[in-house]
Amino acid sequence: MSDYRIEQADHAPETPPRARVSDAEEGRSRDYLDGFLAQRPQDVSPGEPGGALYDGVIEALKEIFDPEIPVNIYDLGLIYGVDVAAEHVAVTMTLTTPHCPVAESMPGEVELRVAQVPGVATAEVNLVWDPPWDPQKMSDEAKLELGML
């Protein structure tokens, strides 16, 4: 024998009770992160990530494409570091292989492009082979572009 009981309702209420207060009644916007992601960090040095000079250098690096792979060198994961000290920028980078056909010209192109960023007086490129580049260093955007995702 079960303990269940069935009741018949004569009529249903016209509007069911609300489970929660609407956002409009509370004076809140629907997206709690609205505007948060658009804010810039406060008191950021121009040479730090998020700063104008640093971001300008990154944008310049994103305009340089590997001639064999249709992806910019930043998203390709060839840039290991960008150090900004006053008006001097040092870029640490690698290439896909030591035998890359642009091994002689790519560092020079990177140096020229970075030196053209407003606020940069001097630029230098340090080409390293350790750690070696591998496809896991690519950004998700680059992997998607190349059909690897």
Backbone as numpy.savetxt, mean C-alpha at the origin, in Angstrom:
# Nx Ny Nz CAx CAy CAz Cx Cy Cz
-42.98 -38.52 25.86 -43.81 -37.35 25.86 -42.93 -36.10 25.86
-43.25 -35.10 25.03 -42.41 -33.91 24.91 -42.96 -32.78 25.76
-42.11 -31.79 26.04 -42.50 -30.64 26.84 -42.84 -29.44 25.98
-43.12 -29.65 24.71 -43.43 -28.55 23.82 -44.90 -28.22 23.89
-45.19 -26.93 23.76 -46.57 -26.47 23.78 -46.80 -25.56 22.59
-47.87 -25.70 21.91 -48.19 -24.88 20.75 -49.31 -23.93 21.14
-49.09 -22.63 20.81 -50.13 -21.63 21.09 -50.57 -21.01 19.78
-51.82 -20.70 19.68 -52.36 -20.02 18.52 -52.43 -18.54 18.82
-51.99 -17.71 17.88 -52.09 -16.26 18.04 -53.32 -15.78 17.29
-54.09 -14.94 17.92 -55.29 -14.43 17.28 -54.93 -13.39 16.23
-53.92 -12.57 16.50 -53.48 -11.56 15.54 -52.00 -11.25 15.78
-51.33 -10.88 14.72 -49.91 -10.52 14.83 -49.80 -9.01 14.97
-48.80 -8.53 15.69 -48.63 -7.07 15.80 -48.30 -6.49 14.42
-48.74 -5.25 14.18 -48.54 -4.63 12.87 -47.07 -4.39 12.57
-46.33 -3.87 13.49 -44.89 -3.69 13.30 -44.17 -4.46 14.40
-43.24 -5.28 13.99 -42.50 -6.04 15.01 -41.62 -5.10 15.83
-41.32 -5.44 17.02 -40.46 -4.59 17.85 -39.05 -4.54 17.25
-38.40 -3.38 17.40 -37.05 -3.19 16.87 -36.03 -3.78 17.81
-35.06 -4.45 17.23 -34.02 -5.08 18.03 -32.94 -4.09 18.46
-32.77 -3.03 17.65 -31.74 -2.07 18.00 -32.14 -0.68 17.54
-31.45 0.30 18.08 -31.73 1.69 17.74 -31.08 1.98 16.40
-31.75 2.70 15.54 -31.19 3.01 14.22 -30.05 4.02 14.37
-29.17 4.03 13.36 -28.03 4.93 13.37 -28.47 6.39 13.34
-29.54 6.67 12.62 -30.02 8.06 12.50 -30.49 8.58 13.85
-31.10 7.72 14.66 -31.57 8.15 15.97 -30.42 8.46 16.92
-29.29 7.81 16.72 -28.14 8.03 17.59 -27.24 9.16 17.09
-27.49 9.67 15.88 -26.67 10.75 15.34 -25.32 10.26 14.83
-25.21 8.99 14.49 -23.95 8.42 14.00 -24.07 8.14 12.51
-22.93 8.16 11.84 -22.93 7.76 10.44 -22.87 6.24 10.38
-23.24 5.69 9.27 -23.29 4.24 9.13 -21.89 3.63 9.15
-20.92 4.30 8.54 -19.56 3.79 8.49 -18.76 4.44 9.63
-18.36 3.64 10.59 -17.65 4.18 11.75 -16.23 4.61 11.40
-15.69 4.11 10.28 -14.35 4.51 9.86 -14.39 5.65 8.86
-15.58 6.21 8.60 -15.72 7.28 7.63 -14.80 8.44 7.99
-13.92 8.78 7.09 -12.99 9.88 7.30 -11.71 9.47 8.00
-11.72 8.37 8.75 -10.54 7.95 9.50 -9.39 7.59 8.56
-9.69 6.83 7.51 -8.64 6.40 6.60 -8.13 7.53 5.72
-8.91 8.61 5.60 -8.49 9.74 4.78 -7.59 10.70 5.55
-7.53 10.56 6.86 -6.72 11.46 7.67 -5.23 11.15 7.49
-4.43 12.19 7.49 -2.98 12.05 7.43 -2.45 12.01 8.86
-1.37 11.27 9.10 -0.79 11.26 10.44 -0.33 12.66 10.84
-0.47 12.96 12.11 -0.07 14.27 12.62 1.43 14.28 12.91
2.05 15.42 12.69 3.46 15.64 13.01 4.39 14.61 12.37
4.20 14.33 11.09 5.06 13.39 10.39 6.13 14.18 9.66
7.37 13.76 9.85 8.48 14.39 9.14 8.34 14.10 7.66
8.73 15.05 6.79 8.60 14.82 5.34 9.36 13.59 4.86
10.41 13.19 5.57 11.21 12.05 5.15 10.77 10.72 5.70
9.74 10.70 6.53 9.23 9.46 7.10 8.05 8.95 6.27
7.76 7.66 6.36 6.57 7.16 5.66 5.34 7.97 6.04
4.62 8.42 5.03 3.47 9.29 5.26 3.81 10.76 5.04
5.10 11.07 5.02 5.54 12.44 4.78 5.56 12.75 3.29
5.51 14.03 2.96 5.41 14.44 1.56 6.63 14.03 0.72
7.83 14.20 1.26 9.03 13.86 0.50 9.14 12.35 0.29
8.92 11.58 1.32 8.97 10.12 1.24 7.93 9.61 0.24
6.70 10.10 0.36 5.64 9.67 -0.56 5.95 10.07 -2.01
6.59 11.22 -2.19 6.98 11.64 -3.54 8.02 10.70 -4.14
8.95 10.24 -3.32 9.96 9.29 -3.79 9.29 7.97 -4.17
8.37 7.50 -3.35 7.68 6.24 -3.64 6.90 6.36 -4.95
6.23 7.49 -5.16 5.48 7.69 -6.41 6.42 7.69 -7.61
7.60 8.29 -7.46 8.58 8.29 -8.55 9.04 6.86 -8.85
9.24 6.06 -7.81 9.66 4.67 -8.01 8.57 3.85 -8.70
7.32 4.20 -8.44 6.21 3.48 -9.06 6.04 3.82 -10.54
6.78 4.80 -11.02 6.73 5.16 -12.44 7.81 4.46 -13.26
8.67 3.69 -12.61 9.75 2.98 -13.29 9.32 1.52 -13.45
9.30 1.04 -14.67 8.85 -0.31 -14.94 10.00 -1.21 -15.36
9.91 -2.46 -14.93 10.86 -3.46 -15.37 10.58 -3.73 -16.85
11.60 -3.73 -17.71 11.34 -3.91 -19.14 10.84 -5.30 -19.52
11.09 -6.30 -18.69 10.67 -7.66 -19.02 9.33 -8.04 -18.39
8.99 -7.38 -17.30 7.74 -7.68 -16.58 6.94 -6.38 -16.53
5.69 -6.38 -16.97 4.92 -5.13 -17.04 4.40 -4.64 -15.68
5.30 -4.52 -14.71 4.96 -4.07 -13.36 6.04 -3.10 -12.91
5.65 -2.07 -12.15 6.66 -1.11 -11.68 7.57 -1.77 -10.64
8.76 -1.22 -10.49 9.78 -1.84 -9.66 9.42 -1.84 -8.18
8.58 -0.89 -7.75 8.18 -0.85 -6.34 7.23 -2.00 -6.03
6.18 -2.16 -6.84 5.22 -3.25 -6.62 5.84 -4.61 -6.92
6.87 -4.63 -7.75 7.56 -5.87 -8.07 8.38 -6.36 -6.86
8.62 -5.48 -5.91 9.36 -5.86 -4.70 10.86 -5.71 -4.85
11.29 -4.92 -5.83 12.72 -4.71 -6.03 13.30 -3.65 -5.09
12.45 -2.84 -4.49 12.91 -1.79 -3.58 12.89 -2.33 -2.15
14.05 -2.42 -1.55 14.16 -2.94 -0.19 14.11 -1.85 0.87
14.44 -0.62 0.50 14.41 0.45 1.49 14.58 1.81 0.87
13.95 2.80 1.49 14.09 4.21 1.09 14.41 4.97 2.37
15.59 5.55 2.41 16.01 6.33 3.58 16.17 7.78 3.17
15.45 8.65 3.89 15.50 10.09 3.60 16.15 10.78 4.79
17.22 11.52 4.53 17.90 12.31 5.55 18.05 13.72 5.00
17.27 14.64 5.54 17.22 16.02 5.05 16.83 16.00 3.58
17.74 16.40 2.68 17.44 16.43 1.25 18.15 15.32 0.48
18.70 14.35 1.20 19.41 13.23 0.59 18.55 11.97 0.71
18.44 11.23 -0.41 17.67 9.99 -0.41 18.56 8.85 -0.84
18.55 7.77 -0.06 19.28 6.56 -0.40 18.26 5.44 -0.62
18.32 4.84 -1.80 17.41 3.75 -2.15 18.21 2.46 -2.19
17.75 1.47 -1.43 18.36 0.14 -1.46 17.45 -0.74 -2.30
18.04 -1.35 -3.33 17.22 -2.14 -4.24 17.98 -3.36 -4.74
17.25 -4.23 -5.41 17.85 -5.39 -6.04 17.25 -5.52 -7.43
17.63 -6.53 -8.14 17.06 -6.86 -9.45 16.57 -8.30 -9.39
15.79 -8.70 -10.37 15.24 -10.06 -10.33 16.33 -11.11 -10.36
17.42 -10.86 -11.11 18.59 -11.75 -11.12 19.84 -10.90 -11.33
21.00 -11.40 -10.92 22.23 -10.66 -11.18 22.53 -10.53 -12.68
21.96 -11.41 -13.48 22.20 -11.39 -14.92 21.12 -10.62 -15.67
20.36 -9.81 -14.96 19.29 -9.02 -15.57 19.89 -8.10 -16.62
19.25 -8.00 -17.80 19.81 -7.16 -18.86 19.88 -5.67 -18.51
19.14 -5.21 -17.51 19.18 -3.80 -17.14 20.00 -3.56 -15.87
20.85 -4.52 -15.52 21.64 -4.41 -14.29 22.53 -3.16 -14.29
22.98 -2.74 -15.45 23.84 -1.57 -15.51 23.05 -0.27 -15.60
21.88 -0.30 -16.24 21.14 0.94 -16.46 20.06 1.23 -15.41
19.47 0.22 -14.82 18.35 0.44 -13.88 18.74 1.28 -12.66
19.84 0.99 -11.97 20.21 1.83 -10.83 20.38 3.30 -11.20
20.96 3.57 -12.36 21.12 4.95 -12.82 19.79 5.62 -13.09
18.84 4.88 -13.67 17.51 5.43 -13.92 16.79 5.74 -12.61
16.92 4.83 -11.64 16.30 5.06 -10.33 16.89 6.30 -9.68
18.20 6.45 -9.73 18.85 7.61 -9.14 18.37 8.91 -9.79
18.28 8.92 -11.13 17.82 10.12 -11.83 16.37 10.47 -11.48
15.51 9.48 -11.48 14.09 9.74 -11.18 13.89 10.22 -9.75
14.60 9.63 -8.80 14.47 10.05 -7.39 15.03 11.45 -7.22
16.13 11.77 -7.89 16.74 13.10 -7.77 15.83 14.20 -8.33
14.88 13.84 -9.21 13.96 14.82 -9.79 12.75 15.11 -8.90
12.58 14.37 -7.81 11.47 14.63 -6.90 11.70 15.97 -6.21
10.70 16.85 -6.19 10.88 18.14 -5.50 11.25 17.94 -4.04
12.32 18.63 -3.63 12.80 18.52 -2.25 14.00 17.61 -2.10
14.33 16.86 -3.14 15.50 15.97 -3.10 16.68 16.69 -3.75
17.76 16.83 -2.99 18.96 17.47 -3.53 19.90 16.44 -4.13
20.09 15.32 -3.42 20.97 14.27 -3.90 20.30 12.91 -3.68
20.64 11.98 -4.57 20.09 10.62 -4.45 21.19 9.63 -4.75
21.12 8.50 -4.08 22.06 7.42 -4.36 21.30 6.09 -4.32
21.79 5.14 -5.10 21.17 3.82 -5.17 22.20 2.79 -4.74
21.80 1.95 -3.80 22.64 0.85 -3.36 22.03 -0.44 -3.90
22.72 -1.09 -4.82 22.25 -2.32 -5.41 22.78 -3.49 -4.59
21.87 -4.32 -4.08 22.25 -5.45 -3.23 21.70 -6.74 -3.84
22.31 -7.85 -3.47 21.86 -9.16 -3.96 21.43 -10.06 -2.81
21.56 -9.58 -1.59 21.18 -10.37 -0.43 20.23 -9.56 0.43
19.04 -9.97 0.67 18.46 -11.25 0.26 18.07 -11.23 -1.21
18.15 -12.38 -1.86 17.79 -12.43 -3.28 16.30 -12.18 -3.48
15.97 -11.62 -4.62 14.56 -11.35 -4.95 13.85 -12.66 -5.23
12.59 -12.74 -4.83 11.75 -13.86 -5.21 10.32 -13.33 -5.40
9.48 -14.05 -6.12 8.13 -13.55 -6.43 7.26 -13.24 -5.21
7.59 -13.77 -4.06 6.81 -13.49 -2.85 6.96 -12.04 -2.38
7.96 -11.33 -2.88 8.18 -9.94 -2.51 7.24 -8.99 -3.26
6.54 -9.49 -4.27 5.64 -8.65 -5.05 4.40 -8.28 -4.24
3.86 -7.10 -4.55 2.62 -6.68 -3.90 1.46 -7.50 -4.47
0.34 -7.49 -3.77 -0.84 -8.21 -4.26 -1.31 -7.65 -5.59
-1.17 -6.34 -5.78 -1.56 -5.72 -7.05 -0.73 -6.27 -8.20
0.58 -6.43 -7.96 1.46 -6.95 -9.00 1.13 -8.41 -9.30
0.88 -9.19 -8.26 0.52 -10.59 -8.46 -0.78 -10.71 -9.23
-1.73 -9.84 -8.94 -3.00 -9.85 -9.66 -2.79 -9.48 -11.13
-1.95 -8.47 -11.36 -1.65 -8.03 -12.73 -1.02 -9.14 -13.55
-0.20 -9.95 -12.90 0.50 -11.03 -13.60 -0.25 -12.35 -13.58
-1.47 -12.34 -13.00 -2.27 -13.56 -12.95 -1.79 -14.58 -11.95
-1.12 -14.13 -10.89 -0.59 -15.06 -9.88 -1.51 -15.18 -8.67
-2.63 -14.48 -8.67 -3.59 -14.59 -7.55 -4.86 -15.22 -8.04
